Short mmCIF file of C-alpha atoms and ligand atoms in Angstrom, two decimals:
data_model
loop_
_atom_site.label_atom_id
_atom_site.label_comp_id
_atom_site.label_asym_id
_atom_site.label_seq_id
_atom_site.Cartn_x
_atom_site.Cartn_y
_atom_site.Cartn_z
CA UNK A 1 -1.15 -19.83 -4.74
CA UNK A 2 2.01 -18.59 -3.77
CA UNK A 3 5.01 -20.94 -3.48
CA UNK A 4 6.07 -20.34 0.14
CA UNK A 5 9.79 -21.33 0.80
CA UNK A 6 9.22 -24.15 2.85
CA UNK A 7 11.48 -23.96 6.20
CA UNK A 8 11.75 -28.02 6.74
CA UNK A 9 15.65 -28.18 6.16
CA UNK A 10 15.88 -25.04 5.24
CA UNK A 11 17.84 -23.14 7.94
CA UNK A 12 15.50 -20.26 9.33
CA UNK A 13 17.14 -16.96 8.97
CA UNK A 14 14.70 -13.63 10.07
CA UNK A 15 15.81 -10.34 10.70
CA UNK A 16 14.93 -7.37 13.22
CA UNK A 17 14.28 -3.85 10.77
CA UNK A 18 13.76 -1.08 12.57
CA UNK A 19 13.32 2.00 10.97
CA UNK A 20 15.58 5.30 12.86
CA UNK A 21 12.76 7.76 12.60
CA UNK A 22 12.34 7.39 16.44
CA UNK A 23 12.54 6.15 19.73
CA UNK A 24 11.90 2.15 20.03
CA UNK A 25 8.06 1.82 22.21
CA UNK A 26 6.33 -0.73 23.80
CA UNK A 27 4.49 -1.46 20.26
CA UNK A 28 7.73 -1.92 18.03
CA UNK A 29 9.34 -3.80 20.70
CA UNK A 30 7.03 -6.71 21.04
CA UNK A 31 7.53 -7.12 17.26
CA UNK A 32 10.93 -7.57 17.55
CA UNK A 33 10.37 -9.93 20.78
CA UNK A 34 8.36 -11.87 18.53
CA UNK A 35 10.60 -11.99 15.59
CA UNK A 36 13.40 -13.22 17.72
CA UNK A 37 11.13 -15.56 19.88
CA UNK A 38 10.65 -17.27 16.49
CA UNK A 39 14.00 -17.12 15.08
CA UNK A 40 15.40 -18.71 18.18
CA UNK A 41 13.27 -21.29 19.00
CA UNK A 42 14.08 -22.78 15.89
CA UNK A 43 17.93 -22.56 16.61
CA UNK A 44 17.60 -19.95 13.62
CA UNK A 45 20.45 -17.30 12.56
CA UNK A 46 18.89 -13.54 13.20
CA UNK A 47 20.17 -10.31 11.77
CA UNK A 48 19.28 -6.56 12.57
CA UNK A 49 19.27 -4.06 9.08
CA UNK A 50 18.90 -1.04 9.90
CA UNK A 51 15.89 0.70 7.32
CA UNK A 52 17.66 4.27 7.27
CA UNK A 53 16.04 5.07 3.76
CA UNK A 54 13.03 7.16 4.59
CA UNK A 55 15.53 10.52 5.15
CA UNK A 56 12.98 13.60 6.33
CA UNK A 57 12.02 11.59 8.92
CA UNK A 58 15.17 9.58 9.86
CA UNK A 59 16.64 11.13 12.96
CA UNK A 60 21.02 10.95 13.47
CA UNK A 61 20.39 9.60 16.88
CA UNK A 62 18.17 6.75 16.53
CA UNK A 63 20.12 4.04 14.90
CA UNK A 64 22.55 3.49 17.78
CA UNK A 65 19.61 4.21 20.33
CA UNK A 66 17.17 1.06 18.95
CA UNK A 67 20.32 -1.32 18.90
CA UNK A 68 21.08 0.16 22.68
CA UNK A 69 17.32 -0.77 23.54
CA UNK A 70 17.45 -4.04 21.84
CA UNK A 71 20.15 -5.26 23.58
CA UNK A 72 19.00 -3.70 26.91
CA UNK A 73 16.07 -6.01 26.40
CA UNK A 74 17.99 -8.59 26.05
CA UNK A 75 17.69 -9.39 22.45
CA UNK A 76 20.85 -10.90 20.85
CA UNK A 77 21.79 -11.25 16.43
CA UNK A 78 24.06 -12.71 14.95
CA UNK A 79 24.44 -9.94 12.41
CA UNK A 80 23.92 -6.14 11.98
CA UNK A 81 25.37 -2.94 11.46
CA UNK A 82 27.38 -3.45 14.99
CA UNK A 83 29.39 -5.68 13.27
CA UNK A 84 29.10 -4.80 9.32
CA UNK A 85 28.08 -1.29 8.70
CA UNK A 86 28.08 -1.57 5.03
CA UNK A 87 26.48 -4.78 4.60
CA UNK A 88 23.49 -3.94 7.84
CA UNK A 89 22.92 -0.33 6.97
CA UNK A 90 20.63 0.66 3.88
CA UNK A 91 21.95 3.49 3.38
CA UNK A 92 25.15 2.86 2.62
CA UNK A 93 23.84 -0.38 -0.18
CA UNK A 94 22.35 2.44 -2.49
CA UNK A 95 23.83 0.98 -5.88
CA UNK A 96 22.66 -2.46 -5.03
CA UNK A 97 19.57 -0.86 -4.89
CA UNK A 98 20.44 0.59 -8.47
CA UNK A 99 21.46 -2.65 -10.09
CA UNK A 100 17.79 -4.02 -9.51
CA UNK A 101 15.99 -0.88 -10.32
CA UNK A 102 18.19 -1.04 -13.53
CA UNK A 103 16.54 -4.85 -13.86
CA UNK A 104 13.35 -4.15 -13.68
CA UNK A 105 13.50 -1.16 -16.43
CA UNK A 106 15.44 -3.34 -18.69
CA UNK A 107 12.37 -5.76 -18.57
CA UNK A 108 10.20 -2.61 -18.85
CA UNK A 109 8.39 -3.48 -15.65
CA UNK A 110 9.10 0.24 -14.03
CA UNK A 111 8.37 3.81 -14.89
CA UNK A 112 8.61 7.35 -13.75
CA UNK A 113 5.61 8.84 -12.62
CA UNK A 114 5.21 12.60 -11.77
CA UNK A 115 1.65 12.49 -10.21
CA UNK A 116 0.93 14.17 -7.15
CA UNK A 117 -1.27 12.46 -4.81
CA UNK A 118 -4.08 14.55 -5.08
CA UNK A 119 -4.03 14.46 -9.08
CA UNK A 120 -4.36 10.16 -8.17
CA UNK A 121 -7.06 10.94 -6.14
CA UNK A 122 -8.97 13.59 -8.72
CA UNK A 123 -9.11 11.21 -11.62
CA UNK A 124 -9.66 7.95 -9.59
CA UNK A 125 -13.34 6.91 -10.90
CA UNK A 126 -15.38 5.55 -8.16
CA UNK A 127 -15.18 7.01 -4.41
CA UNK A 128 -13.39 5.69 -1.91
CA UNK A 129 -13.14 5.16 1.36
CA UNK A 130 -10.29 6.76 3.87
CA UNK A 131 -8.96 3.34 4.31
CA UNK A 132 -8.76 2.40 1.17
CA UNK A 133 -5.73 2.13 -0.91
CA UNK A 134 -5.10 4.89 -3.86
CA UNK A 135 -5.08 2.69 -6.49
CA UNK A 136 -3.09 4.88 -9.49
CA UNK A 137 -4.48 5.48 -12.78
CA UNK A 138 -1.71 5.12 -15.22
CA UNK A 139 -1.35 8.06 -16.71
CA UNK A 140 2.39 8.70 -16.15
CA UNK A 141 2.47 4.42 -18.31
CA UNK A 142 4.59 5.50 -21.35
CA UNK A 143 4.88 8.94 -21.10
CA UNK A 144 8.80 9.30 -20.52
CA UNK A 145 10.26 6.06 -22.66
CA UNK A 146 13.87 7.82 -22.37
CA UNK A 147 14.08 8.04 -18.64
CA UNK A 148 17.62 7.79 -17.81
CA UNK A 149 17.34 6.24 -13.81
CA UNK A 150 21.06 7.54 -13.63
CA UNK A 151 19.74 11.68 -13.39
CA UNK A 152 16.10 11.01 -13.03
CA UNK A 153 14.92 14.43 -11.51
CA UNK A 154 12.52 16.57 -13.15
CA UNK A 155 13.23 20.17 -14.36
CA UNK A 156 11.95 21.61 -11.30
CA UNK A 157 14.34 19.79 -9.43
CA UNK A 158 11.37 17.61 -8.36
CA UNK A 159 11.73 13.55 -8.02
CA UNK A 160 9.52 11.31 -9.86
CA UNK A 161 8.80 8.26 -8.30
CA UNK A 162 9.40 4.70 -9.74
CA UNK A 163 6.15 2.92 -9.94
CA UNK A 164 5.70 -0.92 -10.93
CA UNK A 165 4.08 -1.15 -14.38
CA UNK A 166 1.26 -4.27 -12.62
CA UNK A 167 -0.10 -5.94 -15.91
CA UNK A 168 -1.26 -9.14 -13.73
CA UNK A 169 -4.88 -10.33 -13.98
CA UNK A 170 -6.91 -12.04 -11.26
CA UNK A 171 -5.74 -12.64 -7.63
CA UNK A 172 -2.37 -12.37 -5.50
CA UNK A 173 -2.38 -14.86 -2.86
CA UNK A 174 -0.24 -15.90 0.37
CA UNK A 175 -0.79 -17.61 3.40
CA UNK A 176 0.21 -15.37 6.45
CA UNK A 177 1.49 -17.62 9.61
CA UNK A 178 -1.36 -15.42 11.32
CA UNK A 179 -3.80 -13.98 9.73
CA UNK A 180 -4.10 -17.17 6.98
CA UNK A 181 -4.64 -16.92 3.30
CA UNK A 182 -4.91 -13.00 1.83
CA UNK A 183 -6.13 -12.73 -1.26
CA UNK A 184 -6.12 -9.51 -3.35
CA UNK A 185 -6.86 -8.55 -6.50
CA UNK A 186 -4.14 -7.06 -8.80
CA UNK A 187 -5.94 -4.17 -10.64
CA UNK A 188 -8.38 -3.71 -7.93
CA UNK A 189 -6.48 -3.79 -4.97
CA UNK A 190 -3.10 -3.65 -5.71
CA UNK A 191 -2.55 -1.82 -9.45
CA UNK A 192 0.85 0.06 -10.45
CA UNK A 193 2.82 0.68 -7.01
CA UNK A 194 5.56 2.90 -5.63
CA UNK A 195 9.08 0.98 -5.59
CA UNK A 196 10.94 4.67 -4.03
CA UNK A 197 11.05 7.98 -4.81
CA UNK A 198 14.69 7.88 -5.62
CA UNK A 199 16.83 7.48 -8.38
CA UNK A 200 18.32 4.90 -7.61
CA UNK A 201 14.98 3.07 -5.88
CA UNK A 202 16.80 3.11 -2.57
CA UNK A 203 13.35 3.44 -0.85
CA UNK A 204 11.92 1.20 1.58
CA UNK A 205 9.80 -1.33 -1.05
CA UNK A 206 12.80 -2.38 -3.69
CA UNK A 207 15.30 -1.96 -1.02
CA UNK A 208 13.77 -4.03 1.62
CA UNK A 209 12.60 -6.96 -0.94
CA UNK A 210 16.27 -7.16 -2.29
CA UNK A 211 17.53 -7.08 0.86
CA UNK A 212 15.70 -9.81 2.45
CA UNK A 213 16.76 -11.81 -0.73
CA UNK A 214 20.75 -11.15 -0.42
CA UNK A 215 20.43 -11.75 3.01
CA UNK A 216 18.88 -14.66 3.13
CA UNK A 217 16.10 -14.27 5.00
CA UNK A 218 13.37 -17.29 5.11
CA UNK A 219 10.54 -15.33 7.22
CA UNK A 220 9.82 -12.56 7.09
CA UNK A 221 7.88 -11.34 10.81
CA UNK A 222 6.68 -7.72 10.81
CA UNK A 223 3.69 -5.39 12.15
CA UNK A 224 0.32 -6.18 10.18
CA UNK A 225 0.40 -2.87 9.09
CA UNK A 226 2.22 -3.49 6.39
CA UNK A 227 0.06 -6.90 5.36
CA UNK A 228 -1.56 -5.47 2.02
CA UNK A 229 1.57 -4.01 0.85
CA UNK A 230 2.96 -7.48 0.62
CA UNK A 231 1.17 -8.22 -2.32
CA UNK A 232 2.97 -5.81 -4.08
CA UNK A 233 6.39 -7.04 -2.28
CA UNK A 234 5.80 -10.17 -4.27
CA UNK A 235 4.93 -9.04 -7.08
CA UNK A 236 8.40 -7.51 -7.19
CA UNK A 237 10.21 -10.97 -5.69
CA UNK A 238 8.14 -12.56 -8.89
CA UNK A 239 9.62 -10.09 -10.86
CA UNK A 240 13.17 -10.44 -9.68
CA UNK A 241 13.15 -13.99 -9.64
CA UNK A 242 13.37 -13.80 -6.09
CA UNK A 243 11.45 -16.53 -3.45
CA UNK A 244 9.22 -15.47 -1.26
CA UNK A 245 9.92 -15.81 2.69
CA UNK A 246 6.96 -16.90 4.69
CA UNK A 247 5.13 -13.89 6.22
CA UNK A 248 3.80 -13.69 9.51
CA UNK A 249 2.09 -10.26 10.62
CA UNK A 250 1.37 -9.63 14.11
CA UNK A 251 -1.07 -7.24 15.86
CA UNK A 252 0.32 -4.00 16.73
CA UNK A 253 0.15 -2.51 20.14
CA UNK A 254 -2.82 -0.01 20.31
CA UNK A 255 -3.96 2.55 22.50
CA UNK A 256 -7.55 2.30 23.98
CA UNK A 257 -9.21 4.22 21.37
CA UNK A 258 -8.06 1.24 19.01
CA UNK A 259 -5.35 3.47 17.75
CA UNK A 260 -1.86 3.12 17.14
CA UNK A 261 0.13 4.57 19.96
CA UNK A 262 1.21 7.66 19.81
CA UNK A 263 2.75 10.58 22.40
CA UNK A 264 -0.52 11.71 23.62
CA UNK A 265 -1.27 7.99 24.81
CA UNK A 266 1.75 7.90 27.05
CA UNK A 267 5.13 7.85 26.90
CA UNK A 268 5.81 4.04 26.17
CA UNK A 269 9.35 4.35 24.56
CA UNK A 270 11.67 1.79 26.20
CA UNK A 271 14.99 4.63 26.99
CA UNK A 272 12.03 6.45 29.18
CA UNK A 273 10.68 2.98 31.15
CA UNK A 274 14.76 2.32 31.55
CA UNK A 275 15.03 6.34 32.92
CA UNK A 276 12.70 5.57 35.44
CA UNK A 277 13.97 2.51 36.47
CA UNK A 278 12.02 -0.52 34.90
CA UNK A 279 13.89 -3.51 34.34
CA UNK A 280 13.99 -4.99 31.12
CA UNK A 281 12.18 -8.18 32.96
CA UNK A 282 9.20 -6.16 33.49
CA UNK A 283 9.43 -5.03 30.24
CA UNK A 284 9.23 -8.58 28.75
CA UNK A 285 6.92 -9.54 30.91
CA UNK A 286 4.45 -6.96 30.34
CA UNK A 287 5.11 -8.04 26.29
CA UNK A 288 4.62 -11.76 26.75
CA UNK A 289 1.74 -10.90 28.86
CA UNK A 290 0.28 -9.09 26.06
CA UNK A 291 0.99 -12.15 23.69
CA UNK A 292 -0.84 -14.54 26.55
CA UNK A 293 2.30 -16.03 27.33
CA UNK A 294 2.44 -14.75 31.41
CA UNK A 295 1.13 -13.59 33.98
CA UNK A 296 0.30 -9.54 34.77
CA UNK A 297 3.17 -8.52 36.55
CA UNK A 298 5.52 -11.37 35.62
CA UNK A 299 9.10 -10.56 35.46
CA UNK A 300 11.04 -12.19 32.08
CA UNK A 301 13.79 -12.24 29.90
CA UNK A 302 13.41 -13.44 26.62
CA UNK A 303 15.24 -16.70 26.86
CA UNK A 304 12.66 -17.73 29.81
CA UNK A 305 9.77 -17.12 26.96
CA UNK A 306 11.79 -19.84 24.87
CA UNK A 307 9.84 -22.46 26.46
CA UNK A 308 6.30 -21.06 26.17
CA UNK A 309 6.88 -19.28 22.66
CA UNK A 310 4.25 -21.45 20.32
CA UNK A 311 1.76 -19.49 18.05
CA UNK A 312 -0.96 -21.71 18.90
CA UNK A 313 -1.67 -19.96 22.35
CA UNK A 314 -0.85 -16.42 20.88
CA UNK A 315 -3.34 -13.73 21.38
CA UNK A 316 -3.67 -12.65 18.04
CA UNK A 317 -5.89 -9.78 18.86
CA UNK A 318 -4.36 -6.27 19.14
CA UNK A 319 -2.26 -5.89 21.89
CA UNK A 320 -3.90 -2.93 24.06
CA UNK A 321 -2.16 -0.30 26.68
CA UNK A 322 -5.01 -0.82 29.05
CA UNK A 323 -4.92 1.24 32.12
CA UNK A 324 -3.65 -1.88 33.81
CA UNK A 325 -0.62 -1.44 32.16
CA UNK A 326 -0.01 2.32 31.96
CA UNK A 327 -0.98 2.18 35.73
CA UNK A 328 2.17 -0.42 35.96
CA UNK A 329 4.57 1.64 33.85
CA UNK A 330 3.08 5.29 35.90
CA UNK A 331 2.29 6.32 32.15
N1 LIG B 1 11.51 -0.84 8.80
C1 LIG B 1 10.12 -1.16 8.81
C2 LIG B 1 9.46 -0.52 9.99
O1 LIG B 1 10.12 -0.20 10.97
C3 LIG B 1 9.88 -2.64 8.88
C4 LIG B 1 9.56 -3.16 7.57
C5 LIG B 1 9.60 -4.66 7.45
O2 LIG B 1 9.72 -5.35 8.46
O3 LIG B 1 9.53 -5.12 6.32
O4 LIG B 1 8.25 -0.31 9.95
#
């Protein structure tokens, strides 16, 4: 079992990590409600790092537009890129990211590997299903022992990506504050993982793991999308010598197909609810209503949910855009 750090006198620090590769929605908002909710109730410090490492996708605009939203919902930090650039933006912490990737090859615990996804999925043994995770073969294990991480790039101008070399037997275990004890096993479920397709392994798994160790961050409160991967994100905190935070994944906001929001559901991003003249009380209290915490209709800020945050009467089911509430919003 897992070693959680233990948050008894332990001052709580989390931290609010959006990603700019779009507009802040309903969905990504009541995540960061909830990470705040549980920061502050504690009398915790918060921060905001901005995850600007995922480039195709990352759009100029979006950075300055989820801070703008966050704070137009009435979310405060103590911390971010507002008031430290280089310390809150990923981006600009690249050869950080370099020192540990260096680590972790000195201890020969990373590799390059040059496998396309489909090549993974060709030689991969037994079938498996859509949602299962590609669990990678090995074959790229060895094959380049004079990798220099300072010009990694293949001759075709292509990047490898680092993977972790996972040698591990039996199971990986945590206890979520949510979902409880998840167990996985390491070859069978988690095997050798992507750290970042970068030289440097300034991609969103190293980065974000050292990160939440330099900053100090004791939980760790995200979407449950991400709950298998963080096996693998402590694997590499093992690895580093790092603790790990205590998780707690929460339900994302689906549409009424079960799936994750998306344009054709609606347009729930918060700068189009504040274009048409929503409030950000009946914002909140459309989120807290979704987390069982008020009434339909109810009209919050996030300091009145101080009072009635407790996990215990959480609706830990998904969080659905019912009719009810695109009817509210005139989705
Ligand atoms: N930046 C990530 C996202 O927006 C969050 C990852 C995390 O909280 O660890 O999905």
């Amino acid at each position: 079992m897992i070693k959680q750090v233990q948050n008894g006198n332990q001052p709580i620090v989390g931290r609010l990590a959006p990603s700019p590769t779009g507009a802040l929605h309903l969905g990504n908002a009541r995540s960061f409600l909830l990470a705040w909710l549980s920061v502050r109730s504690r009398n915790g410090r918060l921060i905001v790092r901005m995850e600007d490492l995922d480039h195709p996708k990352v759009k100029p605009w979006a950075a300055t537009a989820a801070l703008d939203d966050l704070r137009w919902l009435g979310l405060d930090w103590d911390a971010g890129p507002d008031t430290d650039a280089s310390e809150y933006i990923q981006s600009n912490r690249r050869a950080i990211y370099g020192k540990y990737l260096e680590q972790l090859l000195d201890k020969g615990l990373v590799y390059p590997c040059v496998c396309s996804r489909n090549e993974i999925e060709n030689v991969q043994s037994a079938p498996h299903r859509e949602d299962q995770r590609l669990i990678y073969n090995g074959t790229c294990r060895g094959r380049f022992p004079n990798w220099d991480s300072a010009t990694a790039m293949l001759p075709d101008g292509r990047l490898p990506v680092w993977r972790f070399k996972l040698e591990k037997q039996g199971r990986s275990c945590f206890v979520d504050a949510i979902r409880g004890e998840c167990v996985a096993d390491y070859q069978a479920d988690i095997g050798d993982f992507a750290l970042a397709r970068d030289p440097l392994g300034a991609g969103y798994t190293l980065a974000h793991v050292v990160d939440d160790y330099l900053m100090g961050v004791t939980e760790v409160l995200r979407g449950d999308d991400l709950l298998e991967a963080t096996h693998s994100h402590i694997v590499l905190q093992q690895a580093l010598g790092f603790p790990t935070p205590q998780y707690v994944h929460v339900p994302l906001v689906v549409a009424e197909d079960g799936r994750r929001l998306a344009k054709r559901h609606g347009d729930t991003r918060i700068a189009m609810l504040r274009e048409k003249g929503f409030t950000p009380r009946q914002v909140i209290g459309i989120l807290a209503w979704w987390c069982g915490w008020a009434e339909f209709g109810e009209e919050l800020m996030p300091e009145d949910l101080l009072a009635r945050f407790d996990w215990a009467s959480f609706i830990r089911e998904q969080a659905v855009l019912t009719p009810q509430v695109k009817e509210y919003f005139k989705l």
